[in-house]
Coordinates of C-alpha atoms in Angstrom, one line a residue:
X1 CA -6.0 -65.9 -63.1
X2 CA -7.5 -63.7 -65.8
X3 CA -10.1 -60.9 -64.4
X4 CA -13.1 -60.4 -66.2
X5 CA -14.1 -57.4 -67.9
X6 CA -16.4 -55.9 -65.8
X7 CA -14.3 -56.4 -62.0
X8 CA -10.9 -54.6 -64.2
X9 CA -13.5 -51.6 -64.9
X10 CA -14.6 -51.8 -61.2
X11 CA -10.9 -51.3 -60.1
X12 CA -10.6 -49.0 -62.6
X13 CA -12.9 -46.9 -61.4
X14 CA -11.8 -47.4 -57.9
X15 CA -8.2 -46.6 -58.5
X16 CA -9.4 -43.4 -60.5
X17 CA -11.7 -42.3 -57.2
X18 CA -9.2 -43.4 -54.8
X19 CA -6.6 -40.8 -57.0
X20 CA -9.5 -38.4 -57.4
X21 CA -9.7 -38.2 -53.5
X22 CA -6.4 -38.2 -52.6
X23 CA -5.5 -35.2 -55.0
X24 CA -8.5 -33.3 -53.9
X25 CA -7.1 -34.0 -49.8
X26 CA -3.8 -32.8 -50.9
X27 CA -5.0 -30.1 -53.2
X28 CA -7.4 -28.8 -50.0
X29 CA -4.3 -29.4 -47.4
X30 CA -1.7 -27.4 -49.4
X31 CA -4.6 -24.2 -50.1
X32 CA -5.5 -24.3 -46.2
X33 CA -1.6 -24.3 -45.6
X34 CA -1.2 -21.8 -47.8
X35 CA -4.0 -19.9 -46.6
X36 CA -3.0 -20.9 -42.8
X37 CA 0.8 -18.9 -43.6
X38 CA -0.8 -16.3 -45.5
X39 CA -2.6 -15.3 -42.6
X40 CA -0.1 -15.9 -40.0
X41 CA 2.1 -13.6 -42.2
X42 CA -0.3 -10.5 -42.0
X43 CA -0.3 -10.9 -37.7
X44 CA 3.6 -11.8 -37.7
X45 CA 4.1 -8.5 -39.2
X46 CA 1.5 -6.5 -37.3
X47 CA 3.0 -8.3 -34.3
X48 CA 6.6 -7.4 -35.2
X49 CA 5.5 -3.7 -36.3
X50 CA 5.0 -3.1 -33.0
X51 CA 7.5 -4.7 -30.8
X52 CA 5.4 -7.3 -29.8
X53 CA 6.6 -10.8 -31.0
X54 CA 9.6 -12.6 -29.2
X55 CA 10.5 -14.7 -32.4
X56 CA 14.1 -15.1 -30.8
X57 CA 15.3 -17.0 -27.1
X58 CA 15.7 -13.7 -25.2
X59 CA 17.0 -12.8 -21.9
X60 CA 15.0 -10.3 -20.9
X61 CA 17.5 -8.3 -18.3
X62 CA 16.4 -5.6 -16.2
X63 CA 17.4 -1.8 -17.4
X64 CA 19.0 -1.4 -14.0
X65 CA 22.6 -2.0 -12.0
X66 CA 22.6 -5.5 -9.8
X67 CA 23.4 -3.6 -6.6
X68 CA 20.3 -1.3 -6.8
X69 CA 18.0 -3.8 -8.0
X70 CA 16.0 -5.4 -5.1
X71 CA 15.2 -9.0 -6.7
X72 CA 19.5 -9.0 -6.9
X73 CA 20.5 -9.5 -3.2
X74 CA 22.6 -12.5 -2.8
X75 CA 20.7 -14.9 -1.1
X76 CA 17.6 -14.2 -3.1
X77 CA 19.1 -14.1 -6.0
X78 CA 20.2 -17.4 -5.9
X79 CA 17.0 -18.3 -4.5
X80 CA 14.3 -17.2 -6.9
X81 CA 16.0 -18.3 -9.6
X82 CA 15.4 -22.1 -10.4
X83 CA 18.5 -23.2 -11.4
X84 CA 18.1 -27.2 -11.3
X85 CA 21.7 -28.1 -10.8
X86 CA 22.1 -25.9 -7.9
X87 CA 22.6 -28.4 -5.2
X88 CA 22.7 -25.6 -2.2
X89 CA 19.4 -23.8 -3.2
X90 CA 17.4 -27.1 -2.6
X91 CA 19.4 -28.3 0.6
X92 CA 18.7 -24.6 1.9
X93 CA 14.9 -24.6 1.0
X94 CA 14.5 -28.7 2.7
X95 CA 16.9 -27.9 5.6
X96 CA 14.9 -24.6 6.4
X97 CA 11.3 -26.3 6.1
X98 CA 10.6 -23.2 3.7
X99 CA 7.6 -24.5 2.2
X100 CA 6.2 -25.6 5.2
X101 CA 5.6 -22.3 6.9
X102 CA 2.2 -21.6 4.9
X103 CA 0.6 -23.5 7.7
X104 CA 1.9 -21.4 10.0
X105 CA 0.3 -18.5 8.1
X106 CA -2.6 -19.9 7.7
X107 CA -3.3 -20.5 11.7
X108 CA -2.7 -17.2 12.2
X109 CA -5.5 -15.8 9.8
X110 CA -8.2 -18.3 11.2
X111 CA -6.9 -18.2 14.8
X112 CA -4.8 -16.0 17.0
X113 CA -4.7 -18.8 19.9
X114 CA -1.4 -18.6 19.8
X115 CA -0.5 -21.1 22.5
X116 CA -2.5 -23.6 19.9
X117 CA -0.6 -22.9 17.6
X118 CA 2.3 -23.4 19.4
X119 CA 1.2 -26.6 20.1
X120 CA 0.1 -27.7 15.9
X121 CA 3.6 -26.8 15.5
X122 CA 5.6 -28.3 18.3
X123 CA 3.4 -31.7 17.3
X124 CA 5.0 -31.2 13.6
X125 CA 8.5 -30.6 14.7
X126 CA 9.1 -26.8 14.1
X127 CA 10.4 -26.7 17.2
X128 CA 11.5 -29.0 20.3
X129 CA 12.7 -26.5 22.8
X130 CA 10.5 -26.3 25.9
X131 CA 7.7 -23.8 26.0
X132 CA 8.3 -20.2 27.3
X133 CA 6.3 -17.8 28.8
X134 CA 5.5 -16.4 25.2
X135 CA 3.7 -18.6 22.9
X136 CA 4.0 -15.4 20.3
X137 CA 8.2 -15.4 21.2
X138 CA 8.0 -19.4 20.5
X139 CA 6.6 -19.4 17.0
X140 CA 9.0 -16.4 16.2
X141 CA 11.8 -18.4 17.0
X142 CA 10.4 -21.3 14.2
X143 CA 11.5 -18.4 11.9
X144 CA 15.1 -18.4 13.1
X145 CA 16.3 -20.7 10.1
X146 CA 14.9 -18.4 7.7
X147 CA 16.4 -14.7 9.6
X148 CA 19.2 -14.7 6.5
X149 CA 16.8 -14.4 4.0
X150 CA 14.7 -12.1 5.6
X151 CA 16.8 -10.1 6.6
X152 CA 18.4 -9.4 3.6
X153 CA 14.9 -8.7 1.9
X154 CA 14.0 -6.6 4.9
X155 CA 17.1 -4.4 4.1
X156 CA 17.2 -4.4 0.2
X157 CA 13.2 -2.7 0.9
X158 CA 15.2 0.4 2.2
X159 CA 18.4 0.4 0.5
X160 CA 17.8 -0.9 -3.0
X161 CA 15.3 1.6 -4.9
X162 CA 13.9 -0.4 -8.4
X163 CA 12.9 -4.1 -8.5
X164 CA 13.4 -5.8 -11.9
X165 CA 13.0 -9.5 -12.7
X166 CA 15.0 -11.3 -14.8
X167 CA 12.9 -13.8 -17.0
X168 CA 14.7 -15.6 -19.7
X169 CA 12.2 -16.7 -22.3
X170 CA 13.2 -19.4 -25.2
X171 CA 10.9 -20.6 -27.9
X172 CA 12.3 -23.6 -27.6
X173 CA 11.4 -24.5 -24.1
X174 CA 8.5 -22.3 -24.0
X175 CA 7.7 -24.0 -20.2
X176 CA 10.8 -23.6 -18.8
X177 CA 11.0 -20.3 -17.1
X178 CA 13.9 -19.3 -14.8
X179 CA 12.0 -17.6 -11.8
X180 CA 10.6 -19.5 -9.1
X181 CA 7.1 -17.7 -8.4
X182 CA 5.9 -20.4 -6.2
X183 CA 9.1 -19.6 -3.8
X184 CA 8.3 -15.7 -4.5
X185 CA 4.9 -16.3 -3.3
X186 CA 6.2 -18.6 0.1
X187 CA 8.8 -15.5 0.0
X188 CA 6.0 -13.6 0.7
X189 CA 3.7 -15.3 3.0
X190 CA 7.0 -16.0 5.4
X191 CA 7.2 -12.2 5.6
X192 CA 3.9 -11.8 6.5
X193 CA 4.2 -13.9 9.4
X194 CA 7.2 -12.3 10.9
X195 CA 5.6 -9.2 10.6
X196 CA 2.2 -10.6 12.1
X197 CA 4.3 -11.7 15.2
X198 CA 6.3 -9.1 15.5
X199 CA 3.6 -6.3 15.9
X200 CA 2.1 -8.9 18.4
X201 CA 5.2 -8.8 20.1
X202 CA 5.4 -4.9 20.5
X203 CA 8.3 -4.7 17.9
X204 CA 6.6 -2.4 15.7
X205 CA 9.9 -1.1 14.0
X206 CA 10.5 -4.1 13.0
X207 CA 7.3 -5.5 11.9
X208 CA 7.0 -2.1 9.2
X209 CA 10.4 -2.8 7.9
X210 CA 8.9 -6.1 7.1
X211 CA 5.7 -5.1 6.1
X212 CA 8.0 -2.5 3.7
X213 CA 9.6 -5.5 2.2
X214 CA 6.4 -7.4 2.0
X215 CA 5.1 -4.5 -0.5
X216 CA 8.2 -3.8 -2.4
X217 CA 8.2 -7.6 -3.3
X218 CA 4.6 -6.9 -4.5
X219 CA 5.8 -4.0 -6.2
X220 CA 8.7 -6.0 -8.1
X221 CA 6.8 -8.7 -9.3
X222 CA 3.4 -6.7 -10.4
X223 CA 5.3 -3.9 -11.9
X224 CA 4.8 -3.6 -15.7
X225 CA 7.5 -5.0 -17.7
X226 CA 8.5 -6.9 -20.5
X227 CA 9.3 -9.9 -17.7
X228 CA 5.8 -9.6 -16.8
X229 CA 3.3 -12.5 -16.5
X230 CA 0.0 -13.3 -15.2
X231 CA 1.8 -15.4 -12.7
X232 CA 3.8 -12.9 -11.5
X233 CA 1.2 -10.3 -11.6
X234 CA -0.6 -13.0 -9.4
X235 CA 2.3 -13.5 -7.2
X236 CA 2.6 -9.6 -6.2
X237 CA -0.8 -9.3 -5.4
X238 CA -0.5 -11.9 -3.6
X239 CA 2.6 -10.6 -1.0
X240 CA 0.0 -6.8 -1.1
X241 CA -2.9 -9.1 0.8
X242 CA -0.6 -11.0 2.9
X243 CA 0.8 -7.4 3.9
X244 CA -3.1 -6.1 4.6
X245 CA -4.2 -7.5 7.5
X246 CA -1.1 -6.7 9.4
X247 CA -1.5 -3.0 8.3
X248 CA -4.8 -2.8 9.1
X249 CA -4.2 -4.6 12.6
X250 CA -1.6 -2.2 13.1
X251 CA -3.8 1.0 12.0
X252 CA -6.8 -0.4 14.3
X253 CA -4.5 -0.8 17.6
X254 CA -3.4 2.8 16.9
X255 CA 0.6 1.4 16.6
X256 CA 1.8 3.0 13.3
X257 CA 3.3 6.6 13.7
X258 CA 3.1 8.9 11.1
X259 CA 6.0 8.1 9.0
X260 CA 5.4 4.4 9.0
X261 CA 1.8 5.1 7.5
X262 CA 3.0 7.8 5.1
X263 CA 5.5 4.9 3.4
X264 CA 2.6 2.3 3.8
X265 CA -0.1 4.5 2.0
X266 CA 2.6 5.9 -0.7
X267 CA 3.7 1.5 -1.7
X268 CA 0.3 1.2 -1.9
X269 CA -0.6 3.9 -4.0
X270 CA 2.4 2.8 -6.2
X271 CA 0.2 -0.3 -7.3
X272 CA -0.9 -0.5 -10.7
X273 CA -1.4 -3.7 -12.1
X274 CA -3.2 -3.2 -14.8
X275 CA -0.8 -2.2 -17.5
X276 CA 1.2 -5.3 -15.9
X277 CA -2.1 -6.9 -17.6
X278 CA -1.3 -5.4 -20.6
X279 CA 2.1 -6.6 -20.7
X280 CA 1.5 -10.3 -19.9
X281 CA -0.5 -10.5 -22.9
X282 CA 2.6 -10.7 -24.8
X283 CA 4.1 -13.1 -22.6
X284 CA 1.2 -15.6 -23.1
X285 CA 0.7 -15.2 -26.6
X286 CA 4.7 -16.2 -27.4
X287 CA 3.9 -19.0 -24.9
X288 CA 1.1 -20.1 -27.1
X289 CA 3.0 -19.9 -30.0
X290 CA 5.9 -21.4 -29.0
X291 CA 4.0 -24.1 -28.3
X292 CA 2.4 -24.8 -31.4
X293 CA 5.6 -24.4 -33.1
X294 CA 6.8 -27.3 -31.5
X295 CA 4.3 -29.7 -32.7
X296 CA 2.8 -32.1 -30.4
X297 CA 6.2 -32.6 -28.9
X298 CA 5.7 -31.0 -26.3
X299 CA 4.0 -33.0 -24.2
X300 CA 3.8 -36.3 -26.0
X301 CA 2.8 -38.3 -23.3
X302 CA 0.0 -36.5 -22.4
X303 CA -1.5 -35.0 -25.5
X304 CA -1.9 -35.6 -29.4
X305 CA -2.9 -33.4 -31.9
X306 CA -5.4 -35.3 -34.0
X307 CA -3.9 -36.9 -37.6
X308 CA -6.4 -34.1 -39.4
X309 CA -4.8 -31.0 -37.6
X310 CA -2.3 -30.4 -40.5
X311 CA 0.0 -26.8 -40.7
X312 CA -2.6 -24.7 -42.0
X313 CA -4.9 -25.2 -39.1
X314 CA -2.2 -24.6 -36.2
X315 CA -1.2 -21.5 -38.0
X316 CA -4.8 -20.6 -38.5
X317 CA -4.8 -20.8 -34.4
X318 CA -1.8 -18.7 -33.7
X319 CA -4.0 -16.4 -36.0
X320 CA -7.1 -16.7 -33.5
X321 CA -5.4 -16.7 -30.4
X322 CA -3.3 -13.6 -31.3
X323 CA -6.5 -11.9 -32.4
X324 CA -8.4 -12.9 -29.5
X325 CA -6.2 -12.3 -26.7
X326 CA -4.9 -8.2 -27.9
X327 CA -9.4 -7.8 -28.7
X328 CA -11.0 -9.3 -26.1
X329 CA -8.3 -8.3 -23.3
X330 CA -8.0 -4.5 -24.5
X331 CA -11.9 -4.2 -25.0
X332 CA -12.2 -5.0 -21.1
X333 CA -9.5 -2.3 -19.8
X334 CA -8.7 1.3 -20.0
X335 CA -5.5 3.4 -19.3
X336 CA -5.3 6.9 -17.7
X337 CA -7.3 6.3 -16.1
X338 CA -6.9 2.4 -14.9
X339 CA -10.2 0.6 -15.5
X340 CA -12.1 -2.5 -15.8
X341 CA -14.9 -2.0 -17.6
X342 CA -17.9 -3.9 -15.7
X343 CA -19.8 -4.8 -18.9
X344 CA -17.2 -5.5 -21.3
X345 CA -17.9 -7.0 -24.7
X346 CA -18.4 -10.6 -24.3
X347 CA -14.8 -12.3 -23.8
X348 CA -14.5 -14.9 -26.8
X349 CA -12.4 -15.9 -29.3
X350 CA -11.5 -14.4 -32.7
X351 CA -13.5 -17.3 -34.2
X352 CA -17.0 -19.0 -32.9
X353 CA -18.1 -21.3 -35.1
X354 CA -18.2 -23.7 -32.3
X355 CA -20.3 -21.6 -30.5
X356 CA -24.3 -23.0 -30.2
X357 CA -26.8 -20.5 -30.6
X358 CA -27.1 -20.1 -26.9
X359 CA -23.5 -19.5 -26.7
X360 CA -21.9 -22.4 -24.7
X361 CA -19.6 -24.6 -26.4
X362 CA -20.6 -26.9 -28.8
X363 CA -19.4 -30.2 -28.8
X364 CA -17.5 -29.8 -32.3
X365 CA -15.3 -26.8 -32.6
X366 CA -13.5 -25.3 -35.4
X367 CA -10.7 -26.2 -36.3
X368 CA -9.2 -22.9 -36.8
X369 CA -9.6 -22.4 -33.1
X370 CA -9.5 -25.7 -31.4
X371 CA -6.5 -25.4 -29.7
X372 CA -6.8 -21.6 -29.2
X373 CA -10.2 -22.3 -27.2
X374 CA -8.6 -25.3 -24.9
X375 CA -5.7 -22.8 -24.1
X376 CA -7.8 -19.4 -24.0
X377 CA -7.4 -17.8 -20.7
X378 CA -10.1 -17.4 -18.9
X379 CA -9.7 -13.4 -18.8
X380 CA -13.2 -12.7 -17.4
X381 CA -12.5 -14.4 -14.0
X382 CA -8.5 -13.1 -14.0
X383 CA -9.7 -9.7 -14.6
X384 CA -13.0 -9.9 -11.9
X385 CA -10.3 -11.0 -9.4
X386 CA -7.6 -8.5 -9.6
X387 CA -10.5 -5.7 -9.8
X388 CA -11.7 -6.8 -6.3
X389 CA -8.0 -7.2 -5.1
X390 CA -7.4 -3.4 -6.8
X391 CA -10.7 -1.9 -4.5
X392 CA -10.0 -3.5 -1.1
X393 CA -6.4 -2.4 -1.3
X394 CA -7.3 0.9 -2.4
X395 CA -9.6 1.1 1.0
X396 CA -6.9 -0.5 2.7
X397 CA -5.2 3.0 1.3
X398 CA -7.7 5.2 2.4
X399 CA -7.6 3.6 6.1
X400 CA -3.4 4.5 6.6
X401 CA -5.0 7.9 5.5
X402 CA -7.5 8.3 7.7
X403 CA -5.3 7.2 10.9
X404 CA -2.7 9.7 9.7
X405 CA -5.6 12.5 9.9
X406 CA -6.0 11.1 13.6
X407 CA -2.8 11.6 14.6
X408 CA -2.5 14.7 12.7
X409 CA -5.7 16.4 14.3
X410 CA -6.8 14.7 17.2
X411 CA -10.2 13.0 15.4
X412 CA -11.0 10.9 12.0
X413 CA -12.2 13.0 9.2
X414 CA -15.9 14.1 8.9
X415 CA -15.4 13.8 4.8
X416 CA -13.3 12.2 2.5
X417 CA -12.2 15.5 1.0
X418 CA -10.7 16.4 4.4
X419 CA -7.8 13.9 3.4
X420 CA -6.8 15.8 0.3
X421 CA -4.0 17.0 -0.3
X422 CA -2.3 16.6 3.1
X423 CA -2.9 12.9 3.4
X424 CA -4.0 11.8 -0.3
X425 CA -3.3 13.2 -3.8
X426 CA -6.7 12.6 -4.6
X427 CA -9.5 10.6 -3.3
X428 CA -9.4 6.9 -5.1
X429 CA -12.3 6.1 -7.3
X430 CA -12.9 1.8 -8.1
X431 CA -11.1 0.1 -10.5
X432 CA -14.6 -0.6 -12.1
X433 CA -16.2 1.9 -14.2
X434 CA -14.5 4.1 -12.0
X435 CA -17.2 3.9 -9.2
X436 CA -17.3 6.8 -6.3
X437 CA -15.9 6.0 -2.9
X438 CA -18.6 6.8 -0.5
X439 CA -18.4 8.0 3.4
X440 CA -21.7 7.0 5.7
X441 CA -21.8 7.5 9.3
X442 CA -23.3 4.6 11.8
X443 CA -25.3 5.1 14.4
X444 CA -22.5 4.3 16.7
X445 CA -20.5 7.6 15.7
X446 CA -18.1 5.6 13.3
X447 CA -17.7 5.3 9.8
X448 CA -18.1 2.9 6.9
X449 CA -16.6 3.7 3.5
X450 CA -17.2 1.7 0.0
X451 CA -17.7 2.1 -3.4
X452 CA -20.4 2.4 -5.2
X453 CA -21.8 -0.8 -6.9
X454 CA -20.9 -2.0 -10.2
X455 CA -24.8 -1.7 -11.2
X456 CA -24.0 2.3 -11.0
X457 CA -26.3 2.0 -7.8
X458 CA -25.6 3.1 -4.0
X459 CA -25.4 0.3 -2.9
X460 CA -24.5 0.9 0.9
X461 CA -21.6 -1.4 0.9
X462 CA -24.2 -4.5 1.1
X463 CA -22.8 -7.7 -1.1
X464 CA -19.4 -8.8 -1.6
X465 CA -18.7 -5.2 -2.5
X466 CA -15.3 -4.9 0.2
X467 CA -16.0 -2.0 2.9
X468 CA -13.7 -0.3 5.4
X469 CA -15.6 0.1 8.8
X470 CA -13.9 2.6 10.9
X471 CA -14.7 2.5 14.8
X472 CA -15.2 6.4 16.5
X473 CA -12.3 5.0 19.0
X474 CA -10.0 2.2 17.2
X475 CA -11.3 1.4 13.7
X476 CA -11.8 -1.6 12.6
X477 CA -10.3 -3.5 9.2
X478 CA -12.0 -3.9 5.6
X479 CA -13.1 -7.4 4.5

């Protein structure tokens, strides 16, 4: 059939369009690729400048011998790492109930009804022997499976002087990391418990040297390295709260001597999270770009990248969320001294062009940050968090001191300056803005110390400030 005329110049003109269009797509997608390298290039070397991009799969060893390293004991060795093909590590963490013992744990924060407890347990098969005279001896003996482990923690805390992890960190499975924080963190709340009943049980020893442990887990896994992560950082704060209320139990009963509050108040002064913070920044940014590297691989099941986000635009992202994370995370701390600042410069991303005028998120973002902003952490809440952690241990500090000045003098302090520099380098100020600690005296002859508020007022410890209330006989803990 012979077209006519007019429908040849119609196709003509749509084959000419259709050319037009495509040349322009592929013209705009090579110039934003090019533009999308070009500007990955500049960060990629700032990044390698300074030492700060893992481009390679790294094993990330500790600086320090096995046999003085504390994560390096035997038994936890094998047991923190997360090697799937080792058959013995999971029979040992199923035949030993290991993550079951949170809700033992837990009981004993909201409840010390110990025969209860005893009872929740017995009904969940921690235990079938008959009841004894101790409920407290009972729920001990649940812990009898575990005694190896802790053990060998309890005497790596006195006889093993650094803590290092060993995180192996690939590009390639940019998931996949070797140590198991979730056991670290059951690792930790165990501990807490044996300690909890042992100081109920008289065995004071005993529950220190856990307590010891308990911290220099915390230690290890906050500490700043270049193994660091948010998630461990998390995971050592963690084990330093589990550890507080059984210090402050024991400091309230009058139970620790002096040399068991001297090593309690100098672990906690060793705390320092936040150049751990500063360190897990790099951590997260390779994990970022690790995973854009691979594509929507990684995950295929779960999530697409949409057919327009072309190579340009994921290396424009590496670009913002590189940016981003090093600006908005080192505009919100300080070093020497340690600080979160309490009205940092609003935490965002490099680019906001998805931003409304009001500031929330606008229901089309950019694509230069898309994936950035579904992956941003949310550094505001991580950093509020660890700031209150940071304060109520720090108070949790200052109590070891004061019961040391007790035992020392025969009476609690009249001023915090009466603790330095026999019982404290130096008085602690907060972790924000570097607020003052105050002392006020109750009616009842006591004391209550805090800091001041984050609004540079005096506040009087009201809020959810934490505060350390002090009894004029036996104290009492912070909350």
């Amino acid at each position: 059939m012979k077209l006519s005329p007019e429908l040849l110049s119609v196709l003509r003109r749509t084959l000419l369009g259709t050319a037009i269009a495509i040349t322009l797509i592929a013209l705009f997608v090579t110039e934003e690729n090019w533009r999308g390298d070009r500007a990955w290039a500049g960060v990629e070397r700032d990044l390698k400048a300074r030492g700060e991009l893992r481009s390679e799969t790294a094993a990330l060893s500790p600086p320090i011998p096995d046999e003085q390293n504390f994560f390096k004991t035997p038994l936890l060795n094998r047991l923190l790492y997360n090697r799937p093909d080792d058959i013995e590590r999971k029979k040992f963490l199923v035949e030993t109930r290991f993550r079951e013992f949170r809700v033992l744990h837990n009981q004993l924060i909201s409840s010390r009804d110990f025969s209860a407890i005893r009872s929740l347990l017995r009904k969940r098969g921690f235990f079938t022997a008959p009841d004894s005279s101790s409920p407290v001896l009972d729920l001990l003996l649940t812990l009898e499976p575990l005694r190896p482990l802790l053990d060998e923690v309890r005497d790596a805390a006195s006889s093993r002087p650094q803590a290092a992890l060993q995180l192996e960190f690939s590009p390639s499975s940019p998931f996949a990391s070797s140590v198991d924080l979730n056991f670290a963190i059951g690792l930790g709340v165990i501990l807490a418990t044996r300690a909890d009943l042992e100081l109920e049980l008289g065995k004071i020893t005993e529950a220190h040297a856990d307590v010891v442990a308990l911290l220099r887990l915390g230690d290890g896994l906050a500490a700043p390295s270049e193994s660091a992560t948010f998630m461990s950082l998390r995971a050592g704060i963690s084990a330093y709260e589990n550890a507080a209320p059984i210090i402050a139990r024991g400091r309230e009963r009058h139970l620790w001597n002096e040399s068991q509050l001297a090593a309690i108040e100098r672990l906690l002064g060793q705390l320092r999270p936040l150049p751990t913070v500063q360190a897990a920044r790099r951590y997260e940014r390779a994990l970022f770009i690790s995973l854009v590297d691979a594509g929507p691989r990684w995950d295929p099941e779960n999530f697409q990248w949409p057919f327009w986000f072309f190579h340009g635009l994921a290396q424009q992202n590496k670009v913002a969320y590189s940016r981003a994370i090093d600006r908005d995370l080192l505009s919100a701390i300080t070093f020497a001294p340690d600080r979160i600042l309490s009205r940092p410069p609003k935490l965002r991303l490099a680019t906001q062009s998805w931003l409304s005028p009001d500031g929330t998120v606008a229901r089309l973002r950019h694509p230069y940050s898309w994936l950035s902003e579904m992956a941003f952490l949310d550094l505001d809440r991580i950093l509020q968090d660890l700031g209150y952690s940071i304060d109520r241990l720090a108070l949790l500090r200052i109590s070891c001191a004061f019961e040391r000045h007790r035992l020392a003098v025969g009476a609690f302090p009249e001023k915090l300056d009466d603790l330095v520099p026999r019982f404290l380098p130096a008085i602690p100020t907060g972790i924000f803005d570097g607020q003052s600690l105050q002392l006020r005296k109750t009616p009842e002859g006591g004391s209550e110390i805090y800091f001041f508020g984050r609004d540079g007022r005096d506040n009087q410890g009201t809020g959810d400030d934490p505060v350390l209330k002090i009894s004029p006989v036996s104290g009492s803990g912070s909350h």
